[in-house]
Short mmCIF file of C-alpha atoms and ligand atoms in Angstrom, two decimals:
data_model
loop_
_atom_site.label_atom_id
_atom_site.label_comp_id
_atom_site.label_asym_id
_atom_site.label_seq_id
_atom_site.Cartn_x
_atom_site.Cartn_y
_atom_site.Cartn_z
CA MET A 3 33.41 49.02 31.46
CA LYS A 4 31.66 52.35 32.05
CA THR A 5 31.81 54.77 29.06
CA LYS A 6 34.56 56.94 30.44
CA LEU A 7 34.37 60.70 30.34
CA LEU A 8 37.75 61.66 28.87
CA ASN A 9 38.46 65.42 29.20
CA GLY A 10 34.72 65.64 30.05
CA LYS A 11 33.99 63.86 26.77
CA LYS A 12 31.81 60.70 26.60
CA ASP A 13 33.11 57.85 24.49
CA LYS A 14 31.53 57.92 21.05
CA VAL A 15 30.25 54.63 19.67
CA ASN A 16 29.86 53.94 15.95
CA VAL A 17 27.80 50.96 14.74
CA ILE A 18 28.70 49.54 11.31
CA THR A 19 26.07 47.31 9.67
CA LEU A 20 26.76 44.73 6.97
CA GLY A 21 24.40 42.33 5.22
CA CYS A 22 20.64 42.29 4.92
CA SER A 23 17.72 44.40 6.10
CA LYS A 24 17.29 42.09 9.11
CA ASN A 25 20.76 43.11 10.25
CA ILE A 26 19.83 46.76 9.76
CA VAL A 27 16.93 46.28 12.18
CA ASP A 28 19.22 44.56 14.69
CA SER A 29 21.61 47.52 14.54
CA GLU A 30 18.70 49.93 14.96
CA VAL A 31 17.53 48.04 18.05
CA LEU A 32 21.11 48.05 19.42
CA ILE A 33 21.45 51.81 18.81
CA THR A 34 18.06 52.48 20.43
CA GLN A 35 19.10 50.50 23.51
CA LEU A 36 22.51 52.23 23.75
CA LYS A 37 20.92 55.66 23.36
CA GLY A 38 18.27 54.65 25.90
CA ASN A 39 21.16 54.10 28.32
CA GLY A 40 22.59 57.55 27.65
CA ILE A 41 25.41 56.37 25.40
CA ASP A 42 26.59 58.60 22.55
CA VAL A 43 26.13 56.33 19.52
CA GLN A 44 25.97 56.84 15.76
CA HIS A 45 25.21 54.59 12.82
CA GLU A 46 27.73 54.30 10.00
CA SER A 47 29.29 57.67 10.88
CA MET A 48 31.93 58.65 8.33
CA LYS A 49 33.59 60.94 10.83
CA ASP A 50 36.66 59.43 12.48
CA ASP A 51 35.78 60.65 15.95
CA SER A 52 34.55 57.32 17.36
CA ASP A 53 36.21 55.68 20.33
CA ILE A 54 34.33 52.39 20.18
CA ILE A 55 33.34 50.48 17.04
CA ILE A 56 30.70 47.77 16.85
CA VAL A 57 30.66 45.81 13.58
CA ASN A 58 27.38 43.97 12.92
CA THR A 59 28.47 41.29 10.46
CA CYS A 60 26.95 39.10 7.74
CA GLY A 61 27.91 35.44 7.35
CA PHE A 62 25.56 34.38 4.55
CA ILE A 63 27.75 33.54 1.54
CA GLU A 64 31.41 33.84 0.55
CA ASN A 65 31.39 37.45 -0.73
CA ALA A 66 29.47 38.71 2.28
CA LYS A 67 31.76 36.88 4.68
CA GLN A 68 34.82 38.39 3.01
CA GLU A 69 33.33 41.88 3.26
CA SER A 70 32.70 41.34 6.98
CA ILE A 71 36.25 40.11 7.60
CA ASP A 72 37.73 43.03 5.65
CA THR A 73 35.66 45.47 7.71
CA ILE A 74 36.73 43.89 11.01
CA LEU A 75 40.39 43.96 9.91
CA ARG A 76 40.10 47.61 8.90
CA TRP A 77 38.98 48.52 12.41
CA ALA A 78 41.44 46.11 14.04
CA ASP A 79 44.19 48.08 12.28
CA ALA A 80 42.64 51.32 13.54
CA LYS A 81 42.74 49.94 17.07
CA GLU A 82 46.36 48.82 16.66
CA ALA A 83 47.13 52.37 15.45
CA GLY A 84 45.46 53.80 18.57
CA GLN A 85 42.70 55.50 16.57
CA ILE A 86 39.98 53.70 18.49
CA LYS A 87 39.85 52.21 21.99
CA LYS A 88 37.53 49.24 21.67
CA LEU A 89 36.29 46.98 18.86
CA TYR A 90 33.30 44.67 19.27
CA VAL A 91 31.91 42.31 16.64
CA THR A 92 28.39 40.90 16.51
CA GLY A 93 26.00 39.41 13.93
CA CYS A 94 25.95 36.31 11.74
CA LEU A 95 29.66 35.88 10.97
CA SER A 96 30.48 36.13 14.68
CA GLN A 97 27.68 33.68 15.51
CA ARG A 98 28.97 31.18 12.99
CA TYR A 99 32.78 31.41 13.27
CA ARG A 100 33.44 32.95 16.71
CA GLU A 101 35.97 30.40 17.89
CA ASP A 102 38.16 30.64 14.77
CA LEU A 103 37.86 34.42 14.56
CA GLU A 104 38.81 34.92 18.21
CA LYS A 105 42.12 33.19 17.43
CA GLU A 106 42.66 34.85 14.04
CA ILE A 107 41.84 38.46 15.05
CA PRO A 108 42.85 38.78 18.75
CA SER A 109 42.62 42.60 18.74
CA VAL A 110 38.82 42.39 18.76
CA ASP A 111 37.79 43.02 22.38
CA ALA A 112 34.74 40.74 22.30
CA TRP A 113 32.57 38.71 19.91
CA PHE A 114 28.80 38.37 20.23
CA GLY A 115 26.25 36.12 18.55
CA THR A 116 22.99 37.12 16.90
CA MET A 117 20.98 36.59 20.09
CA GLU A 118 23.36 38.21 22.62
CA LEU A 119 22.30 41.86 22.67
CA PRO A 120 22.04 42.00 26.51
CA LEU A 121 25.62 40.69 26.77
CA LEU A 122 26.87 43.34 24.35
CA LEU A 123 25.03 46.07 26.26
CA ARG A 124 26.65 44.90 29.48
CA ARG A 125 30.05 45.91 27.98
CA PHE A 126 28.71 49.47 28.23
CA ASN A 127 27.28 48.87 31.69
CA ALA A 128 23.94 49.24 29.94
CA ASP A 129 20.80 47.25 30.67
CA TYR A 130 18.36 45.89 28.13
CA LYS A 131 15.41 48.25 28.52
CA HIS A 132 12.17 46.34 27.94
CA GLU A 133 10.25 49.59 27.90
CA LEU A 134 12.01 50.36 24.62
CA ILE A 135 10.52 47.32 22.86
CA GLY A 136 8.53 48.67 19.90
CA GLU A 137 10.53 51.91 19.93
CA ARG A 138 13.26 52.05 17.29
CA ILE A 139 15.50 54.76 15.95
CA THR A 140 15.58 53.90 12.26
CA SER A 141 18.61 54.32 10.03
CA THR A 142 16.70 54.36 6.76
CA SER A 143 15.19 57.49 5.21
CA ARG A 144 12.55 58.85 7.59
CA HIS A 145 9.62 57.88 5.35
CA TYR A 146 10.26 54.12 5.16
CA ALA A 147 11.33 51.50 7.67
CA TYR A 148 11.84 47.75 7.91
CA LEU A 149 9.60 45.81 10.28
CA LYS A 150 11.11 42.44 11.23
CA ILE A 151 8.14 40.17 12.02
CA SER A 152 10.11 37.08 13.06
CA GLU A 153 13.60 35.74 13.57
CA GLY A 154 15.21 32.49 12.46
CA CYS A 155 13.93 29.78 10.13
CA ASP A 156 12.61 26.21 10.33
CA ARG A 157 13.02 25.44 6.62
CA PRO A 158 15.51 22.75 5.46
CA CYS A 159 16.83 24.45 2.30
CA SER A 160 19.98 22.51 1.56
CA PHE A 161 22.23 25.44 0.51
CA CYS A 162 21.34 27.81 3.34
CA ALA A 163 23.37 28.57 6.47
CA ILE A 164 20.88 31.07 7.92
CA PRO A 165 19.20 28.65 10.36
CA ILE A 166 22.71 27.90 11.72
CA MET A 167 23.23 31.63 12.43
CA ARG A 168 19.71 32.74 13.32
CA GLY A 169 18.21 29.66 14.96
CA ASN A 170 14.68 28.35 14.68
CA HIS A 171 11.69 30.43 13.64
CA ARG A 172 10.37 32.80 16.33
CA SER A 173 7.44 35.08 15.47
CA LYS A 174 7.22 38.46 17.19
CA PRO A 175 3.92 38.92 19.07
CA MET A 176 1.33 40.69 16.91
CA GLU A 177 0.63 43.33 19.57
CA GLU A 178 4.32 44.28 19.67
CA LEU A 179 4.44 44.61 15.87
CA VAL A 180 1.31 46.77 15.74
CA LYS A 181 2.76 48.98 18.50
CA GLU A 182 6.07 49.19 16.64
CA ALA A 183 4.31 50.17 13.40
CA ALA A 184 2.30 52.85 15.22
CA ASN A 185 5.49 54.26 16.75
CA LEU A 186 7.18 54.28 13.36
CA ALA A 187 4.18 56.06 11.82
CA ARG A 188 4.26 58.66 14.63
CA ASN A 189 7.92 59.27 13.72
CA GLY A 190 7.07 59.91 10.08
CA THR A 191 7.27 56.45 8.51
CA LYS A 192 4.81 56.09 5.63
CA GLU A 193 6.06 52.80 4.20
CA ILE A 194 6.85 49.67 6.19
CA LEU A 195 8.63 46.68 4.68
CA LEU A 196 7.77 43.40 6.36
CA ILE A 197 10.90 41.26 6.58
CA ALA A 198 11.81 37.87 8.03
CA GLN A 199 13.69 34.79 6.91
CA ASP A 200 10.30 33.37 5.94
CA SER A 201 7.42 35.84 6.41
CA THR A 202 4.76 33.32 5.36
CA TYR A 203 5.57 31.14 8.38
CA TYR A 204 4.43 33.97 10.65
CA GLY A 205 2.44 32.74 13.67
CA LEU A 206 2.90 28.99 13.24
CA ASP A 207 5.05 28.85 16.39
CA LEU A 208 3.31 31.44 18.54
CA TYR A 209 -0.35 31.03 17.47
CA LYS A 210 -0.12 27.49 16.04
CA LYS A 211 -1.45 28.73 12.69
CA ARG A 212 -0.33 31.01 9.86
CA VAL A 213 -1.66 34.49 10.69
CA LEU A 214 0.20 36.70 8.23
CA SER A 215 -3.12 37.83 6.70
CA GLU A 216 -4.37 38.93 10.13
CA LEU A 217 -1.12 40.76 10.80
CA LEU A 218 -1.43 42.55 7.44
CA LEU A 219 -4.99 43.62 8.31
CA ARG A 220 -3.89 44.96 11.71
CA LEU A 221 -0.94 46.84 10.23
CA SER A 222 -3.13 48.16 7.42
CA ASP A 223 -5.32 49.80 10.11
CA VAL A 224 -2.38 51.69 11.63
CA GLU A 225 -2.90 55.38 11.01
CA GLY A 226 -0.29 57.05 8.83
CA ILE A 227 1.01 53.88 7.16
CA GLU A 228 0.37 54.36 3.42
CA TRP A 229 2.37 51.46 2.04
CA ILE A 230 2.95 47.99 3.46
CA ARG A 231 5.34 45.82 1.47
CA LEU A 232 5.70 42.07 1.87
CA HIS A 233 9.14 40.49 1.55
CA TYR A 234 10.61 36.98 1.91
CA ALA A 235 7.50 34.92 1.24
CA PHE A 236 8.11 31.17 0.85
CA PRO A 237 6.27 29.32 -1.95
CA THR A 238 5.61 26.03 -0.13
CA GLY A 239 2.55 26.31 2.14
CA PHE A 240 1.95 29.89 0.96
CA PRO A 241 -1.02 31.23 3.00
CA GLU A 242 -3.35 32.18 0.14
CA ASP A 243 -5.69 34.17 2.41
CA VAL A 244 -2.97 36.85 2.26
CA LEU A 245 -3.92 37.50 -1.37
CA LYS A 246 -7.47 38.56 -0.49
CA VAL A 247 -6.13 41.07 2.04
CA MET A 248 -3.58 42.39 -0.49
CA ALA A 249 -6.33 42.82 -3.09
CA GLU A 250 -8.73 44.56 -0.68
CA ARG A 251 -6.46 46.96 1.18
CA GLN A 252 -5.28 50.07 -0.70
CA ASN A 253 -2.27 50.59 1.56
CA ILE A 254 -0.86 47.10 1.00
CA CYS A 255 1.45 47.33 -2.00
CA LYS A 256 0.61 45.18 -4.99
CA TYR A 257 4.05 43.72 -4.54
CA LEU A 258 5.35 40.37 -3.40
CA ASP A 259 8.95 39.26 -2.88
CA MET A 260 9.08 35.46 -3.05
CA PRO A 261 12.53 33.87 -3.54
CA LEU A 262 12.05 30.68 -5.61
CA GLN A 263 15.72 29.79 -6.09
CA HIS A 264 15.14 27.41 -9.03
CA ALA A 265 12.47 25.81 -11.26
CA SER A 266 13.72 22.40 -12.39
CA ASP A 267 12.16 19.65 -10.27
CA HIS A 268 15.55 17.94 -10.10
CA LEU A 269 17.12 21.04 -8.49
CA LEU A 270 14.12 21.91 -6.33
CA LYS A 271 14.49 18.41 -4.86
CA LEU A 272 18.26 18.73 -4.38
CA MET A 273 17.68 22.13 -2.74
CA ARG A 274 14.98 20.64 -0.47
CA ARG A 275 12.50 23.37 -1.39
CA GLY A 276 9.48 21.08 -0.94
CA THR A 277 7.83 22.14 -4.19
CA THR A 278 7.79 21.52 -7.94
CA ARG A 279 7.75 23.68 -11.08
CA LYS A 280 4.07 22.87 -11.65
CA LYS A 281 3.05 23.82 -8.10
CA THR A 282 5.05 27.03 -8.37
CA GLU A 283 3.41 27.94 -11.67
CA ASN A 284 -0.04 27.27 -10.18
CA LEU A 285 0.78 29.50 -7.22
CA LEU A 286 2.04 32.32 -9.47
CA GLN A 287 -1.11 32.09 -11.56
CA LYS A 288 -3.25 32.26 -8.40
CA ILE A 289 -1.31 35.28 -7.12
CA ARG A 290 -1.66 37.14 -10.43
CA SER A 291 -5.37 36.37 -10.76
CA GLU A 292 -6.25 37.28 -7.16
CA VAL A 293 -4.10 40.43 -7.08
CA PRO A 294 -4.29 41.93 -10.58
CA GLY A 295 -1.32 44.10 -11.54
CA ILE A 296 0.88 42.73 -8.75
CA ALA A 297 4.65 43.01 -9.20
CA ILE A 298 6.46 39.81 -8.20
CA ARG A 299 10.12 39.87 -7.21
CA THR A 300 12.07 36.65 -6.97
CA THR A 301 15.60 35.40 -6.46
CA MET A 302 17.32 32.49 -8.22
CA ILE A 303 20.47 30.53 -7.46
CA VAL A 304 22.54 29.14 -10.34
CA GLY A 305 25.34 26.59 -10.11
CA HIS A 306 24.04 24.53 -7.19
CA PRO A 307 25.73 21.10 -6.97
CA GLY A 308 24.16 18.75 -9.53
CA GLU A 309 22.79 21.52 -11.77
CA THR A 310 23.04 20.28 -15.37
CA GLU A 311 22.82 22.26 -18.60
CA ALA A 312 19.29 20.83 -18.96
CA ASP A 313 18.33 22.10 -15.49
CA PHE A 314 19.59 25.53 -16.41
CA GLU A 315 17.70 25.49 -19.73
CA GLU A 316 14.56 24.64 -17.77
CA LEU A 317 15.20 27.54 -15.40
CA LYS A 318 15.56 29.92 -18.35
CA ASP A 319 12.36 28.57 -19.89
CA PHE A 320 10.55 29.10 -16.60
CA VAL A 321 11.85 32.68 -16.23
CA SER A 322 10.81 33.46 -19.83
CA SER A 323 7.26 32.27 -19.20
CA ALA A 324 6.82 33.55 -15.63
CA ARG A 325 7.94 37.08 -16.60
CA PHE A 326 8.81 38.35 -13.11
CA GLU A 327 8.73 42.10 -12.71
CA ARG A 328 11.88 41.96 -10.59
CA MET A 329 14.53 39.25 -10.23
CA GLY A 330 17.92 38.85 -8.58
CA VAL A 331 20.35 36.00 -9.31
CA PHE A 332 23.05 34.57 -7.05
CA THR A 333 25.77 32.08 -7.86
CA TYR A 334 25.79 29.12 -5.49
CA SER A 335 28.22 29.46 -2.53
CA HIS A 336 29.52 26.21 -0.97
CA GLU A 337 28.73 26.78 2.73
CA GLU A 338 30.07 24.51 5.49
CA ASP A 339 27.59 22.73 7.73
CA THR A 340 24.81 23.03 5.13
CA HIS A 341 23.30 19.92 3.52
CA SER A 342 24.58 20.98 0.08
CA TYR A 343 28.11 20.99 1.50
CA THR A 344 27.90 17.20 1.55
CA MET A 345 27.58 17.31 -2.26
CA ALA A 346 30.43 17.99 -4.68
CA ASP A 347 30.54 21.66 -5.73
CA ASP A 348 30.68 20.38 -9.32
CA VAL A 349 29.64 23.42 -11.36
CA PRO A 350 32.80 25.37 -12.29
CA ALA A 351 32.92 29.02 -11.13
CA LYS A 352 33.15 30.20 -14.77
CA VAL A 353 29.95 28.30 -15.65
CA LYS A 354 28.20 29.72 -12.56
CA GLU A 355 29.11 33.26 -13.69
CA GLN A 356 28.02 32.55 -17.29
CA ARG A 357 24.66 31.18 -16.15
CA MET A 358 24.08 34.18 -13.88
CA ALA A 359 24.91 36.60 -16.71
CA GLU A 360 22.64 34.73 -19.14
CA LEU A 361 19.72 34.73 -16.72
CA MET A 362 20.18 38.43 -15.88
CA GLN A 363 20.34 39.26 -19.60
CA LEU A 364 17.04 37.42 -20.11
CA GLN A 365 15.53 39.26 -17.14
CA SER A 366 16.68 42.67 -18.34
CA GLU A 367 14.84 42.09 -21.64
CA ILE A 368 11.67 41.10 -19.76
CA SER A 369 12.05 44.07 -17.44
CA LEU A 370 12.46 46.47 -20.37
CA ASP A 371 9.25 45.12 -21.90
CA ILE A 372 7.35 45.53 -18.65
CA ASN A 373 8.73 49.02 -18.04
CA THR A 374 8.05 50.15 -21.61
CA ALA A 375 4.42 49.13 -21.16
CA ARG A 376 4.21 51.65 -18.29
CA ILE A 377 4.95 54.62 -20.59
CA GLY A 378 1.85 56.85 -20.69
CA ASN A 379 0.68 55.68 -17.25
CA THR A 380 0.46 57.93 -14.21
CA LEU A 381 1.89 56.21 -11.14
CA LYS A 382 1.97 57.08 -7.44
CA VAL A 383 5.62 57.62 -6.50
CA LEU A 384 7.26 57.98 -3.08
CA ILE A 385 10.11 60.49 -3.39
CA ASP A 386 13.25 59.08 -1.75
CA ARG A 387 16.04 61.49 -2.63
CA LYS A 388 17.40 64.17 -4.92
CA GLU A 389 20.52 63.37 -6.91
CA SER A 390 22.30 64.54 -10.10
CA GLY A 391 19.48 66.89 -11.04
CA TYR A 392 16.73 64.36 -10.46
CA PHE A 393 14.16 63.65 -7.80
CA ILE A 394 14.32 59.85 -7.44
CA GLY A 395 11.49 57.76 -6.09
CA ARG A 396 9.72 54.43 -6.24
CA THR A 397 6.33 53.11 -7.19
CA GLU A 398 4.45 50.54 -5.11
CA TYR A 399 6.11 47.95 -7.38
CA ASP A 400 9.60 48.84 -6.15
CA SER A 401 11.33 48.12 -2.90
CA PRO A 402 14.24 50.33 -1.75
CA GLU A 403 17.80 49.35 -2.63
CA VAL A 404 16.85 46.35 -4.82
CA ASP A 405 14.23 47.37 -7.39
CA ASN A 406 13.55 49.98 -10.06
CA GLU A 407 13.46 53.72 -9.53
CA VAL A 408 11.57 56.64 -11.06
CA TYR A 409 13.62 59.62 -12.24
CA ILE A 410 11.96 63.05 -12.24
CA ASP A 411 13.82 65.98 -13.79
CA ALA A 412 14.34 68.44 -10.93
CA SER A 413 14.70 71.38 -13.30
CA LYS A 414 11.08 70.92 -14.42
CA ASN A 415 9.48 69.47 -11.28
CA TYR A 416 9.38 70.15 -7.58
CA ALA A 417 8.89 67.54 -4.89
CA ARG A 418 9.55 67.15 -1.18
CA LEU A 419 11.52 64.11 -0.02
CA GLY A 420 9.25 61.63 1.71
CA ASP A 421 6.14 62.88 -0.12
CA PHE A 422 4.02 60.96 -2.59
CA ALA A 423 3.53 62.41 -6.06
CA ASN A 424 1.58 61.33 -9.12
CA VAL A 425 4.07 60.91 -11.95
CA HIS A 426 3.25 60.64 -15.65
CA ILE A 427 5.75 58.18 -17.20
CA HIS A 428 7.28 59.31 -20.52
CA ASP A 429 10.26 56.98 -20.81
CA ALA A 430 11.69 53.66 -19.59
CA THR A 431 14.89 51.66 -19.48
CA GLU A 432 15.44 48.08 -18.28
CA PHE A 433 15.49 49.03 -14.64
CA ASP A 434 14.17 52.60 -14.36
CA LEU A 435 11.30 54.86 -15.37
CA TYR A 436 11.31 58.58 -16.25
CA GLY A 437 8.41 60.96 -15.71
CA ASN A 438 6.97 64.32 -14.69
CA ILE A 439 4.85 65.15 -11.70
CA VAL A 440 1.21 65.75 -12.55
CA LYS A 441 -0.34 66.47 -9.13
CA GLN A 442 1.38 66.78 -5.76
CA GLU A 443 -0.54 64.82 -3.04
S1 SF4 B 516 13.66 29.81 3.84
FE1 SF4 B 516 15.34 28.51 3.19
S2 SF4 B 516 16.70 29.98 2.15
FE2 SF4 B 516 15.34 31.19 3.41
S3 SF4 B 516 16.39 31.48 5.38
FE3 SF4 B 516 15.09 29.66 5.54
S4 SF4 B 516 16.43 27.95 5.07
FE4 SF4 B 516 17.39 29.82 4.28
#
């Protein structure tokens, strides 16, 4: 179908993104390709002037799936009401449940999987333009961008449906990533966030060895990139040579996101994480000694089948002693076709919620301690936005959307969005810091 010119007007396309940062990158690549083919496309436009909607879905856990279905239904209604002409759905939910969804929501014009971009483009008579590889119109604030270094995952984690939706691990060639980072820097990006399903696996398929440290060195040499942030590290087989590079290079944030999911050996075994509490503690100690001052973010799952009160007590004990700077907690979601789905989902929903609340309460006390200790320090802050009388930014210990922020009173300070500023911290709460600018960089 060619994008028709109605009354001389091109069809407008609006891309809606749900889910994680990897989906954001997929939408950005889709938008770049559509634009590269001369199609009028926007991302998450709030205006209701779109003719064609593309929903990029998430199919990770129950809540995310429900949000994706609600979004599709909202636009299916809009199509029924004649407000839009075409509705396409892509992404993880479509990859995982296409057959059922095709029957349940017939007003969707076409469904695409996570690896079917060329097919989706063909609906617009558009070709996949290889010359655009490495070029990407980002949807995040101009000064930071996600860099997806690989797709898919080879890990056997028993609760996880991602390999079903994203396939096996495929590293992106290092040259392409360096080119992409250079293009992003030319377009004003100062901070790149390395993302993947498992970033520490980088290179094992393509180069037959883990080369994340080499990739970090190459990206650290890209002119204009002032912060490189590492997300989604996996504890088992962690490439420790990365730590030396993190310690040496100023523009690699002293920050590591490493989901651990649990700490009791019983649960780590049930979850097929391939590690133990002791090994995890040794790794954390190594990370903290080799990269002094590093902020570690982790994620935990409570309520996995088989989790006893004793397992949960052990998890709390571990969190108390590990003192993570940042932590997120999920309640277990019973996902079809995963290994855990073969087990009874025996932890009641109420207990899952209670355990999550208890663990988050513990973490907020730890986080308040850590933040309070920063009072009196002067920290380098990247200014993200201005809101409610404050300039709001982040330190190298904070990733966008998920971590702490720094609030700077706009009536007493001036800053430009996207600039770095040195901020003297005078106050702290569990999850935020307050300060004044001392010297504008
Ligand atoms: S590392 Fe484990 S939890 Fe993460 S995407 Fe792979 S299988 Fe899922």
